XYZ file of C-alpha atoms in Angstrom:
329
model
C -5.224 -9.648 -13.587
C -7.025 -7.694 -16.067
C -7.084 -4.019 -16.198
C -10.461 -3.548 -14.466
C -8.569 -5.643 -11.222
C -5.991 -3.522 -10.425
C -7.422 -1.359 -7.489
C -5.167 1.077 -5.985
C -7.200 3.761 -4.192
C -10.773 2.967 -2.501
C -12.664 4.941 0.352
C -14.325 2.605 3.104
C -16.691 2.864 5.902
C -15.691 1.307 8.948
C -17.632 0.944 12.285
C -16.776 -0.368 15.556
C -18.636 -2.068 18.254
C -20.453 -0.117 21.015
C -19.576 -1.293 24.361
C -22.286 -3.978 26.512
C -24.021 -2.423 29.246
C -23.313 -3.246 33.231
C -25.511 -5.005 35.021
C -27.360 -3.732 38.078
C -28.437 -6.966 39.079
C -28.244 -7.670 42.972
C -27.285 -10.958 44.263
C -30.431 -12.625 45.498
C -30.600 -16.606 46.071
C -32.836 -18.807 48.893
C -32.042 -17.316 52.563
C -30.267 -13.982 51.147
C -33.118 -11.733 50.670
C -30.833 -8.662 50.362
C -27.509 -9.385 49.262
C -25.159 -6.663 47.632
C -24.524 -5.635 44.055
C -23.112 -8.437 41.947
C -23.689 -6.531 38.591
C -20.734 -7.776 35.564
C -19.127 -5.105 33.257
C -20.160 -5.409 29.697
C -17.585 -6.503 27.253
C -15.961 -4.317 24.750
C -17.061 -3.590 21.444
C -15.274 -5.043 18.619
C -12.186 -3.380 16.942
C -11.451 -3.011 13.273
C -8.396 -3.948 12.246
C -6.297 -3.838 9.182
C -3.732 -7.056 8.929
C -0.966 -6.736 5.988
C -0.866 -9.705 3.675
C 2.017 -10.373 1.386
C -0.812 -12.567 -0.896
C -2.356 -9.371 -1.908
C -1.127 -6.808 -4.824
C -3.958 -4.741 -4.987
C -6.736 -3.581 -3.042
C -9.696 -5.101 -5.341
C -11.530 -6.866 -2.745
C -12.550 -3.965 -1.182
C -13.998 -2.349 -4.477
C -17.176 -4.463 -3.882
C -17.178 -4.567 0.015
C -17.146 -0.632 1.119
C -19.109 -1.398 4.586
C -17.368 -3.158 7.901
C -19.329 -3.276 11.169
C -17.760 -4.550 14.433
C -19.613 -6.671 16.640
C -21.326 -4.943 19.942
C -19.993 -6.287 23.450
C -22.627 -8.309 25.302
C -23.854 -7.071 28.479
C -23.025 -7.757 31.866
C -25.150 -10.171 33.979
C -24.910 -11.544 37.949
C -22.331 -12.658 39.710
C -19.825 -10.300 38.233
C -19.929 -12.124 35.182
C -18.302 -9.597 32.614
C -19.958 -9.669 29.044
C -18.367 -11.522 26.220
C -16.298 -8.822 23.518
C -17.725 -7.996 20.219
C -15.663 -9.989 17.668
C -13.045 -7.978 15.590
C -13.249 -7.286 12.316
C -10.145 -7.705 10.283
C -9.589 -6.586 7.130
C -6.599 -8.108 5.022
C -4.570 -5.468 2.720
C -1.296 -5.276 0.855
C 2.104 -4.611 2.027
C 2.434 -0.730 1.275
C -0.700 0.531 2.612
C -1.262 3.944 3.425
C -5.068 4.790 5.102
C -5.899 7.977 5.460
C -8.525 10.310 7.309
C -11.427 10.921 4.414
C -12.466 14.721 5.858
C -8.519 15.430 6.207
C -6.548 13.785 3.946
C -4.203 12.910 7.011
C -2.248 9.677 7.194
C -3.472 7.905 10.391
C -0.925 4.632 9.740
C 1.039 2.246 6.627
C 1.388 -1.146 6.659
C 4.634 -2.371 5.039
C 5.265 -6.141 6.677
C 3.357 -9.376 6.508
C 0.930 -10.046 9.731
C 1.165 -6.741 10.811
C -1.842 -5.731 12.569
C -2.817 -2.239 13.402
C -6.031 -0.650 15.056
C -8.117 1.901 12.763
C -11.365 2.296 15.343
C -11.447 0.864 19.180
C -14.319 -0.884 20.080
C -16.389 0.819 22.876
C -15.710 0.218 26.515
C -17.724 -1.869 27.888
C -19.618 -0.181 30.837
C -19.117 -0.954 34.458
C -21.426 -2.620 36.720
C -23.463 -1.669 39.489
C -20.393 -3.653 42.380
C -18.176 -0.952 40.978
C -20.086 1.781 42.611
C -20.614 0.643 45.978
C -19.382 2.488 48.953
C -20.194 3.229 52.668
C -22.659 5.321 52.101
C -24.040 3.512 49.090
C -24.564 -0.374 49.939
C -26.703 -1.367 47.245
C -26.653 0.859 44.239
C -29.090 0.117 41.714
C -27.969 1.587 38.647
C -24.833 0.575 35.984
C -23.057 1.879 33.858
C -24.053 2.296 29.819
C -21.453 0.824 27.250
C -19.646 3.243 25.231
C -20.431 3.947 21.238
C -18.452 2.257 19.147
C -16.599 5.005 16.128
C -17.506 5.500 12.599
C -16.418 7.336 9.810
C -14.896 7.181 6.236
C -11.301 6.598 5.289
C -9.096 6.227 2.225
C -7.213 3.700 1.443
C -4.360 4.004 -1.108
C -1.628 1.151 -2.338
C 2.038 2.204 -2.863
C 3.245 -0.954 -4.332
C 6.411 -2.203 -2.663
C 9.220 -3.384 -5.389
C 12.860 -2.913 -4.763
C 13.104 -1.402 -8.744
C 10.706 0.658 -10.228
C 10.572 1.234 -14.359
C 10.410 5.188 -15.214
C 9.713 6.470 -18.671
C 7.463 7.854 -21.514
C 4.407 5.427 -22.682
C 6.368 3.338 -25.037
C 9.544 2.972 -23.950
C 9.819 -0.833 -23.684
C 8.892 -1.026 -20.002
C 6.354 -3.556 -20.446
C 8.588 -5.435 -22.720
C 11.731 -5.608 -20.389
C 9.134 -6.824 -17.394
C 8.118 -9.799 -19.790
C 11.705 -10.927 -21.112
C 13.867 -10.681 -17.617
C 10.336 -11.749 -15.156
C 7.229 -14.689 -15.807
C 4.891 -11.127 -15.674
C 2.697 -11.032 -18.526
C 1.783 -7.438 -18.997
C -0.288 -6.075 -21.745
C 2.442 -4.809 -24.960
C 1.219 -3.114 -28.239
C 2.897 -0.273 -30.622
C 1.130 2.690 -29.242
C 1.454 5.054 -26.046
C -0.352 3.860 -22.727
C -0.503 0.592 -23.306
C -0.116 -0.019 -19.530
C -2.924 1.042 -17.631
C -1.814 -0.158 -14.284
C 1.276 -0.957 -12.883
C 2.634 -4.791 -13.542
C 4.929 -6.282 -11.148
C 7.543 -9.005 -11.849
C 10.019 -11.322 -9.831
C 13.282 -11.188 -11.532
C 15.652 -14.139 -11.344
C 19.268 -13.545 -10.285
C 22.243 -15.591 -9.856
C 22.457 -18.367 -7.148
C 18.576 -18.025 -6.959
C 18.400 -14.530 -5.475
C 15.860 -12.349 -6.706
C 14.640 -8.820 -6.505
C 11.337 -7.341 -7.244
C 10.234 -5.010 -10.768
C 7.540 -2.391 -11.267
C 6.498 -1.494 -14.402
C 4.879 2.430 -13.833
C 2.310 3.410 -16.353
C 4.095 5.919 -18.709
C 4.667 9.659 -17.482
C 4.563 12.586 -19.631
C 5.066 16.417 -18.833
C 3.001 17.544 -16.337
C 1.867 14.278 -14.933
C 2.654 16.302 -11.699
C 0.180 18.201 -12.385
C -2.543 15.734 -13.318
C -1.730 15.507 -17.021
C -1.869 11.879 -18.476
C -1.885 8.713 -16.341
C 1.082 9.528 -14.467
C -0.215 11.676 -11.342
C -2.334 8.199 -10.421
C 0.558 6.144 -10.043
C 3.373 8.092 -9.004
C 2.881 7.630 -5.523
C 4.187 3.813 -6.762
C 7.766 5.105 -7.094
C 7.836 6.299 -3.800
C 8.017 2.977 -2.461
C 11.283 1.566 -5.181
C 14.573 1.595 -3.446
C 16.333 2.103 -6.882
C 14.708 3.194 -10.122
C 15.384 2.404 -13.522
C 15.079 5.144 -16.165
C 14.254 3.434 -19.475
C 14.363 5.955 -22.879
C 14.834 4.036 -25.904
C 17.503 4.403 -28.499
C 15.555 6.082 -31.263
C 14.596 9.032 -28.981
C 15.553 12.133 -30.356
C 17.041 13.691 -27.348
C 17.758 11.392 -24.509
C 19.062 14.047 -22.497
C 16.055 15.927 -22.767
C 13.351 13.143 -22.056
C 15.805 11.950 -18.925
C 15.406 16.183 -17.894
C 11.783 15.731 -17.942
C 10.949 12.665 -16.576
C 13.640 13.687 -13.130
C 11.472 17.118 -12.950
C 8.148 15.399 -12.964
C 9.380 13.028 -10.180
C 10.907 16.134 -8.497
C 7.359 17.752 -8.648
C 5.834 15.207 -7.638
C 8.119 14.175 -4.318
C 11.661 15.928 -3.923
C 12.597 13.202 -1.842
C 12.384 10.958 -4.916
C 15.868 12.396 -6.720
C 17.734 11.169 -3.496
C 17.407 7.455 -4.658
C 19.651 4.897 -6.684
C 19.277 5.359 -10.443
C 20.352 3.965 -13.314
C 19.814 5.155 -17.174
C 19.357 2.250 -19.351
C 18.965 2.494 -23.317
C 16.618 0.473 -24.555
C 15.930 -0.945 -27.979
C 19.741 -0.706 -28.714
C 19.691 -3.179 -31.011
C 18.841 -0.963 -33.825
C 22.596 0.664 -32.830
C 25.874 0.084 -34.398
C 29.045 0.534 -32.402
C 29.361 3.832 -34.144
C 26.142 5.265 -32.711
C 26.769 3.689 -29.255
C 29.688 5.798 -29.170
C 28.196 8.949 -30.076
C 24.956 8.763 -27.709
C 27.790 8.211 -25.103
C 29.475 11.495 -25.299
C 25.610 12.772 -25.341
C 25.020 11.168 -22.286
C 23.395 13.094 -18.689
C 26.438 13.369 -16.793
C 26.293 12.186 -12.584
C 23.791 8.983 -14.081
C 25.425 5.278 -14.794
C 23.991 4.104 -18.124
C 24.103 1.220 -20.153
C 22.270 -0.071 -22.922
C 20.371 -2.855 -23.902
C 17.720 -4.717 -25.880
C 14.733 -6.952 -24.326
C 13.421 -8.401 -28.286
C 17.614 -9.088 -29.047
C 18.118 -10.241 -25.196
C 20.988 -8.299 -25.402
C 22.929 -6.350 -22.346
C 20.360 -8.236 -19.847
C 22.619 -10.158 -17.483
C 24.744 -6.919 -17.136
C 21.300 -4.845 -16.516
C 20.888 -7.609 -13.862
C 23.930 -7.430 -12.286
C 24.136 -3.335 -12.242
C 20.335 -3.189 -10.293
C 21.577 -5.927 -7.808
C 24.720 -3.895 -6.864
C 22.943 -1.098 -6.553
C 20.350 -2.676 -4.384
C 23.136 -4.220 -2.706
């Protein structure tokens, strides 16, 4: 995927089918010069629906495509014969799917599992027809009912991705570069801040062939909270990571510090966020002796498991590994 492909917010118009009219047809046919109603209902109109698919990781196909129209139900004809329904629209999005009124901002429904299936507009009722409304008084009404209209209007639809471990840090922390070494993701890496533009994701490879899922977040900085930086677009991703993995590299000049501010922008953001797993990992430790290890360790946020390691010196990766998939565990 390039960086243009990654979609993860899009606003859509959706519109479903308007209901078939009833028939007031009355049953006629050779000797039966006045039979009764025999009018059909009209068939629904046709829904839209939005189906999770676990084939998707973004929500580019829709960038182009901004306009779905339901089918109208056919109308009723004789003999009670009941129109045919409007076909259904379905529209095929990722797993971790919010949609969300356009006027309100209010979340109408998510969709986290594979072939899940959930209504955003009914079709219209079909109407009834004219047999329905016959009575003592009333032998042979002439009139049916109209279909219902179909609904309209705009929604949003946002992406939180869905990975069991999701990367926190400043632009440049080696984020991108773990993802690479421990998955077969190929994000983009160079030596300056916000290198990643969108949020990677990677299968990592555990023991016995288990595996777990990585997301590499595009860097935060203070007061991405608030809208500074790239950080306020994607951390709604985090949300969605059952453990997260704070990455601050070895040659930071006060780990403690950078740790403070990335937990406060995540607190800003969602409170909820502090009450998940984390771990602190080093990175870049390779430029450490023993010595220094020991010293950062008595500098070290207290309540946090740590560890350090190096993705270019592939070293401390088995036991980065093997801490995530206890914790997720």
């Amino acid at each position: 995927m390039t960086e243009g492909n990654f979609v993860d917010y899009i606003k859509v118009y959706a519109s479903s089918g308007k209901g078939g009219r009833g028939s007031a047809h009355l049953h006629r046919e050779k000797f039966i010069t006045k039979g009764g109603p025999d009018g059909g209902d009209g068939g629904r109109g046709g829904h839209i629906i939005l189906r999770g698919s676990k084939d998707m990781w973004t929500l580019f196909h829709l960038k182009f495509k901004k306009h779905f129209r339901a089918e109208q139900g056919g109308d009723g004809s004789k003999s009670r014969s009941t129109g045919k329904d409007g076909i259904d629209v379905y529209v095929d999005v990722p797993l971790g799917t919010i949609v969300r009124d356009s006027e309100t901002s209010e979340i109408i429904f998510e969709i986290t599992e594979n072939g899940e299936e959930k209504i955003l507009l009914e079709g219209g009722m079909g109407g009834r027809g004219n047999w329905h409304f016959k009575s003592s008084t009333n032998q042979t009404p002439r009139y049916a009912q109209p279909g219902v209209d179909g609904l309209d209007g705009w929604y949003q639809i946002e992406l939180k991705l869905l990975a069991d471990v999701g990367l926190v840090g400043f632009p440049n922390a080696g984020k991108s570069t773990l993802l690479s070494v421990i998955t077969a993701a190929k994000p983009k890496i160079a030596d300056y801040a916000f290198t990643t533009l969108k949020p990677n994701l990677g299968i990592v490879d555990y023991r016995e062939y288990k595996s777990f899922v990585m997301a590499d977040i595009p860097g935060i900085i203070e007061g991405a909270a608030e809208g500074k930086g790239l950080g306020h677009r994607f951390l709604r991703h985090i949300e969605r990571n059952s453990t997260l993995l704070f990455l601050i590299p070895a040659d930071s000049d006060d780990i403690n510090k950078e740790y403070e501010v990335l937990l406060n922008e995540l607190k800003k953001h969602n409170p909820e966020l502090l009450d998940k797993e984390r771990l602190l990992a080093i990175s870049k430790s390779d430029m450490l002796d023993d010595e220094l290890q020991e010293e950062i360790k008595k500098e070290m946020p207290s309540g946090v498991p740590f560890l350090f390691f190096s993705s270019v010196a592939q070293i401390g990766l088995q036991e980065l590994k093997d801490q995530l998939w206890k914790m997720l565990n």
